[in-house]
Tab-separated table of C-alpha atoms in Angstrom:
chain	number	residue	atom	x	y	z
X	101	UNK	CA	0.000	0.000	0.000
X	102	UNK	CA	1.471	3.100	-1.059
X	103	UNK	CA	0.257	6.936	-0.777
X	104	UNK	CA	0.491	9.781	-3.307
X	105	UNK	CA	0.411	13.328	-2.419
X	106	UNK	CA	-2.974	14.377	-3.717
X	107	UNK	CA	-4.769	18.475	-4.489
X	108	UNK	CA	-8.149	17.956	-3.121
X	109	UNK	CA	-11.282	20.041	-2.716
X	110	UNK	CA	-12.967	19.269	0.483
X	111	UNK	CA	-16.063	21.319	0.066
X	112	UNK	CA	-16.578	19.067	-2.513
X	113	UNK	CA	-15.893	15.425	-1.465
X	114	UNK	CA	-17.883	13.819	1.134
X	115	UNK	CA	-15.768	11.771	4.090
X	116	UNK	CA	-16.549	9.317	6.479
X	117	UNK	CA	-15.715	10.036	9.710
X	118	UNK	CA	-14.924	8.026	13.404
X	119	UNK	CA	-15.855	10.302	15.970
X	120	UNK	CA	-17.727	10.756	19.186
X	121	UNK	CA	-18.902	13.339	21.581
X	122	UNK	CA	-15.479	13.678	23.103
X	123	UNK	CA	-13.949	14.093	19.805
X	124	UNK	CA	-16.280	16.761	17.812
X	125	UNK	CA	-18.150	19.505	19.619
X	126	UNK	CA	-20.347	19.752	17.225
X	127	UNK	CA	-21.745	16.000	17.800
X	128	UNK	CA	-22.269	16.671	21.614
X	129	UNK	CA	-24.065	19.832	20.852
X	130	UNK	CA	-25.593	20.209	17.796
X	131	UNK	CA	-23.126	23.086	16.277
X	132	UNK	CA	-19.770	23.063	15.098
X	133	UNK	CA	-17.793	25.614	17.231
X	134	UNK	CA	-16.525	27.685	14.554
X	135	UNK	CA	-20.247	29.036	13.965
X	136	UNK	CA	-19.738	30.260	17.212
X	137	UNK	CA	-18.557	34.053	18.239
X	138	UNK	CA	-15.436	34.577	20.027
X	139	UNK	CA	-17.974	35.661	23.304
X	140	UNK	CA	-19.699	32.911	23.010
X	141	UNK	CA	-17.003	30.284	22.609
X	142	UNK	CA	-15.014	31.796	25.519
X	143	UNK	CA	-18.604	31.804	27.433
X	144	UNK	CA	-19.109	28.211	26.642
X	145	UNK	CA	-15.174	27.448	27.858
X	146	UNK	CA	-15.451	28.948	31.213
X	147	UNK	CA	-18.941	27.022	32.000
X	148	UNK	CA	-17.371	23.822	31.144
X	149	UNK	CA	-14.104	24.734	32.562
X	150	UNK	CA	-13.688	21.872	35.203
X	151	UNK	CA	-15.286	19.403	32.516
X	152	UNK	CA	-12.744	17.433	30.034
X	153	UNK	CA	-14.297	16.698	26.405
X	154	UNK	CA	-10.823	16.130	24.733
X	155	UNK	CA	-10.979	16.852	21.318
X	156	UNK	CA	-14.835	17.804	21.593
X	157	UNK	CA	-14.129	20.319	23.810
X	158	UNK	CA	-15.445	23.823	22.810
X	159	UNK	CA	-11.911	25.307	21.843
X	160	UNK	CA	-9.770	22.166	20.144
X	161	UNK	CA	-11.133	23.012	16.691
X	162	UNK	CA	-11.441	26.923	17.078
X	163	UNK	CA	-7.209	26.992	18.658
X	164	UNK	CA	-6.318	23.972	15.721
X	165	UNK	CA	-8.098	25.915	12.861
X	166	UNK	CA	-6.010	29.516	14.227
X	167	UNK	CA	-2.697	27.101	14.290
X	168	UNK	CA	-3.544	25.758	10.696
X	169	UNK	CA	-4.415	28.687	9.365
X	170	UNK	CA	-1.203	30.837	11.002
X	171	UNK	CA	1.047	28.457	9.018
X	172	UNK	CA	-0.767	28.153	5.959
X	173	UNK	CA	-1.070	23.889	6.619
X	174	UNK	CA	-3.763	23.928	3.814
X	175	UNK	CA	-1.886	25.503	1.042
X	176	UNK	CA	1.253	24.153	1.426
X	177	UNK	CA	2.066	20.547	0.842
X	178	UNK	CA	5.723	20.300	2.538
X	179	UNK	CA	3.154	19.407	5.600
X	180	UNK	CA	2.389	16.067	4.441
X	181	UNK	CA	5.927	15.336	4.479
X	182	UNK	CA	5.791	14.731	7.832
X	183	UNK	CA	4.073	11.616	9.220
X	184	UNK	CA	3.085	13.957	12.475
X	185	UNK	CA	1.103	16.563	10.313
X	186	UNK	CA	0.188	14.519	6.941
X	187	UNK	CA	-3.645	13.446	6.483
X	188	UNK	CA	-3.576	10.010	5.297
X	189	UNK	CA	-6.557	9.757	3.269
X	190	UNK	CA	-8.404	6.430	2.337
X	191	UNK	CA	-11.102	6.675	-0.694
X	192	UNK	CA	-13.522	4.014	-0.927
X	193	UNK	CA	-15.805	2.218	-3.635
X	194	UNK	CA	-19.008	4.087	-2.160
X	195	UNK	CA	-17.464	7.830	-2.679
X	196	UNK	CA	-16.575	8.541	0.390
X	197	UNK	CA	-12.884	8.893	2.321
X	198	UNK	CA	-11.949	7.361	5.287
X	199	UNK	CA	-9.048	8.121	6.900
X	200	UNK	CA	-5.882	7.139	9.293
X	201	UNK	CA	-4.759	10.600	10.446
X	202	UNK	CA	-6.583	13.855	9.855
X	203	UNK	CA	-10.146	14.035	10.533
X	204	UNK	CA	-10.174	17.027	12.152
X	205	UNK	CA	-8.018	19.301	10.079
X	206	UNK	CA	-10.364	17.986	7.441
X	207	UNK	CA	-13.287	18.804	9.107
X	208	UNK	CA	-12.513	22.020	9.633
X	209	UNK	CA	-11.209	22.583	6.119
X	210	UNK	CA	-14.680	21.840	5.242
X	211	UNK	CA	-16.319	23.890	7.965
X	212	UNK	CA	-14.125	26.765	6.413
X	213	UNK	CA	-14.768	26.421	2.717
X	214	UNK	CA	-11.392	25.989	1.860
X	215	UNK	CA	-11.565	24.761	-1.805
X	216	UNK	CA	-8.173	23.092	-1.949
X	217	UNK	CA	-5.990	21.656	0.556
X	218	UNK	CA	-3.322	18.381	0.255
X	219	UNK	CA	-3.338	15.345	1.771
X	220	UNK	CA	-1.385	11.813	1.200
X	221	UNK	CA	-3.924	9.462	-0.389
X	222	UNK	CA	-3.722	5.677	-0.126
X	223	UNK	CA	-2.908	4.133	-4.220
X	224	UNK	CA	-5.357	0.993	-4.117
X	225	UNK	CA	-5.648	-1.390	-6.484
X	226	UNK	CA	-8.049	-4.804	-5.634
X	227	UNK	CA	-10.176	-6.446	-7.017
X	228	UNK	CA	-12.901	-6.762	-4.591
X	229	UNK	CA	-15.381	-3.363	-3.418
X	230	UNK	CA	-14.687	-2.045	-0.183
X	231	UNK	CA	-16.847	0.696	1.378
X	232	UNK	CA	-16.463	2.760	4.152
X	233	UNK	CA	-17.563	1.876	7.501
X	234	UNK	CA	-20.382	4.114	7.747
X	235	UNK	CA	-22.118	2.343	4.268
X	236	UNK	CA	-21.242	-1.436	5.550
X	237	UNK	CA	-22.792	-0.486	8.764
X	238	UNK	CA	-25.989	0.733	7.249
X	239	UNK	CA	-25.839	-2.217	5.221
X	240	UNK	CA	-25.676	-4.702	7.742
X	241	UNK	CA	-28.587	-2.682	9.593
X	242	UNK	CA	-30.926	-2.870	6.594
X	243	UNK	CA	-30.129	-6.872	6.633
X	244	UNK	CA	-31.507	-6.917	10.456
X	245	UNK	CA	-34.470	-4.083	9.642
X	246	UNK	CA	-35.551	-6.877	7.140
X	247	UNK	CA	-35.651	-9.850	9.496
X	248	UNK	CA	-39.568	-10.037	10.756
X	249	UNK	CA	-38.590	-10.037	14.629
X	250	UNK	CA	-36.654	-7.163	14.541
X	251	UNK	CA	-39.717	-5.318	12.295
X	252	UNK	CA	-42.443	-6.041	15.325
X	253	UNK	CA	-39.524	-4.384	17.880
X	254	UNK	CA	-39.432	-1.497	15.802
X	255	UNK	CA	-43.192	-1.180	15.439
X	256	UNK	CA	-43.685	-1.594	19.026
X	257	UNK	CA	-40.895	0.680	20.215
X	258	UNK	CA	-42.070	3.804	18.537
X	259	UNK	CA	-44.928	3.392	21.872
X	260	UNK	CA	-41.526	4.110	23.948
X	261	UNK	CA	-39.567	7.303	22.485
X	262	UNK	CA	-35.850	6.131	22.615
X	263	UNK	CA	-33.260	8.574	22.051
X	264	UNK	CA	-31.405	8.218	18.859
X	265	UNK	CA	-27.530	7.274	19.428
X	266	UNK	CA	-24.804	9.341	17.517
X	267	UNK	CA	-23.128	6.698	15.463
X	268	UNK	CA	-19.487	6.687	16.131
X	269	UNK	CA	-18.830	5.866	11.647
X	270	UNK	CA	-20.627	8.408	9.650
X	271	UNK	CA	-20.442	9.756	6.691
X	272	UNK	CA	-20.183	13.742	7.553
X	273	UNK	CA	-23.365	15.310	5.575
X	274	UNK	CA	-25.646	13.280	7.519
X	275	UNK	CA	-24.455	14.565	10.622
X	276	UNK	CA	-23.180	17.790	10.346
X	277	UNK	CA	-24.258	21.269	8.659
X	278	UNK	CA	-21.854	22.991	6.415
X	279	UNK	CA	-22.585	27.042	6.207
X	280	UNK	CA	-21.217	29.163	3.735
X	281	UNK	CA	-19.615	31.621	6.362
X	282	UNK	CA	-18.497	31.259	9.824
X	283	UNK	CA	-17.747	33.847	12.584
X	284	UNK	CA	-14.637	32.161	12.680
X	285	UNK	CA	-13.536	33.110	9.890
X	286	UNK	CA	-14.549	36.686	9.893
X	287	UNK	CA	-13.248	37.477	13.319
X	288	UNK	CA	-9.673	36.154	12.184
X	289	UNK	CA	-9.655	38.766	9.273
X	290	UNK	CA	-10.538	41.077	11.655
X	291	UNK	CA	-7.439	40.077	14.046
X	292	UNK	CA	-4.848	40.131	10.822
């Protein structure tokens, strides 16, 4: 398996991504934190100050996106030199990318618009089809919505409201809203 170093447009390609709540703000709360103000980030930090989300904490993307953006990481492809700073980039036979290193600087490429960044992307050849894990999970879940017992437990269960679990593979239009302009963005023009 080897990798070439690829020009991609990530406002245009759709990835599947392995996160949680304590790895994406925006899946514990239902916004990504770059739509947020500067106020209202820093608000959010200092209510949830004694509280550790990791990567899903309210400030990982907002300080990561400043850092990537300070050093122009998207437009400048000496960074996937390095195997500490590269994003290793897997594209599967359903369309979408998975990946070994990256997701987040991805993500928040995408959150940005940022029409063009580089990553290192995995040369496959096979000859066998091999989606992502998101699309063989919701493959294997159609198999068991099909089977007749599992049918009646669904019909019966809509009598008790269950809340809907966050899968932890998804594909990241089905979970997350992509706006044309952030605050993010605007506020760091203001700063430079």
């Amino acid at each position: 398996m080897g990798y070439d170093l690829k020009q991609i447009n990530p406002t245009k390609c759709q990835f599947s991504f392995r996160l949680g709540k304590f790895d994406c703000y925006a899946l514990r709360k239902g916004v990504c934190s770059l739509y947020l103000s500067e106020e209202e980030a820093e608000h959010i930090r200092k209510e949830e100050n004694n509280i550790h989300f990791h990567d899903g904490d309210v400030m990982h993307c907002r300080n990561l996106a400043k850092s990537l953006l300070d050093v122009n990481y998207f437009e400048n492809p000496s960074f996937q030199e390095d195997s500490g700073f590269s994003i290793i980039m897997h594209p599967k036979d359903c369309g979408h990318f998975a990946f070994t290193d990256g997701q987040h600087r991805t993500c928040i490429a995408k959150h940005l618009n940022i029409d063009s960044m580089y990553v290192q992307m995995e040369i496959h050849e096979r000859d066998y089809s091999l989606n992502c894990r998101a699309c063989h999970q919701k493959k294997e879940q159609e198999i068991e919505d099909r089977k007749l017992k599992n049918r009646i437990i669904s019909k019966l269960s809509f009598i008790k409201k269950k809340e809907k679990k966050i899968p932890s593979d998804f594909i990241d239009e089905e979970r997350m809203s992509f706006k044309k302009e952030t605050l993010f963005i605007k506020e760091i023009e203001e700063i430079r």
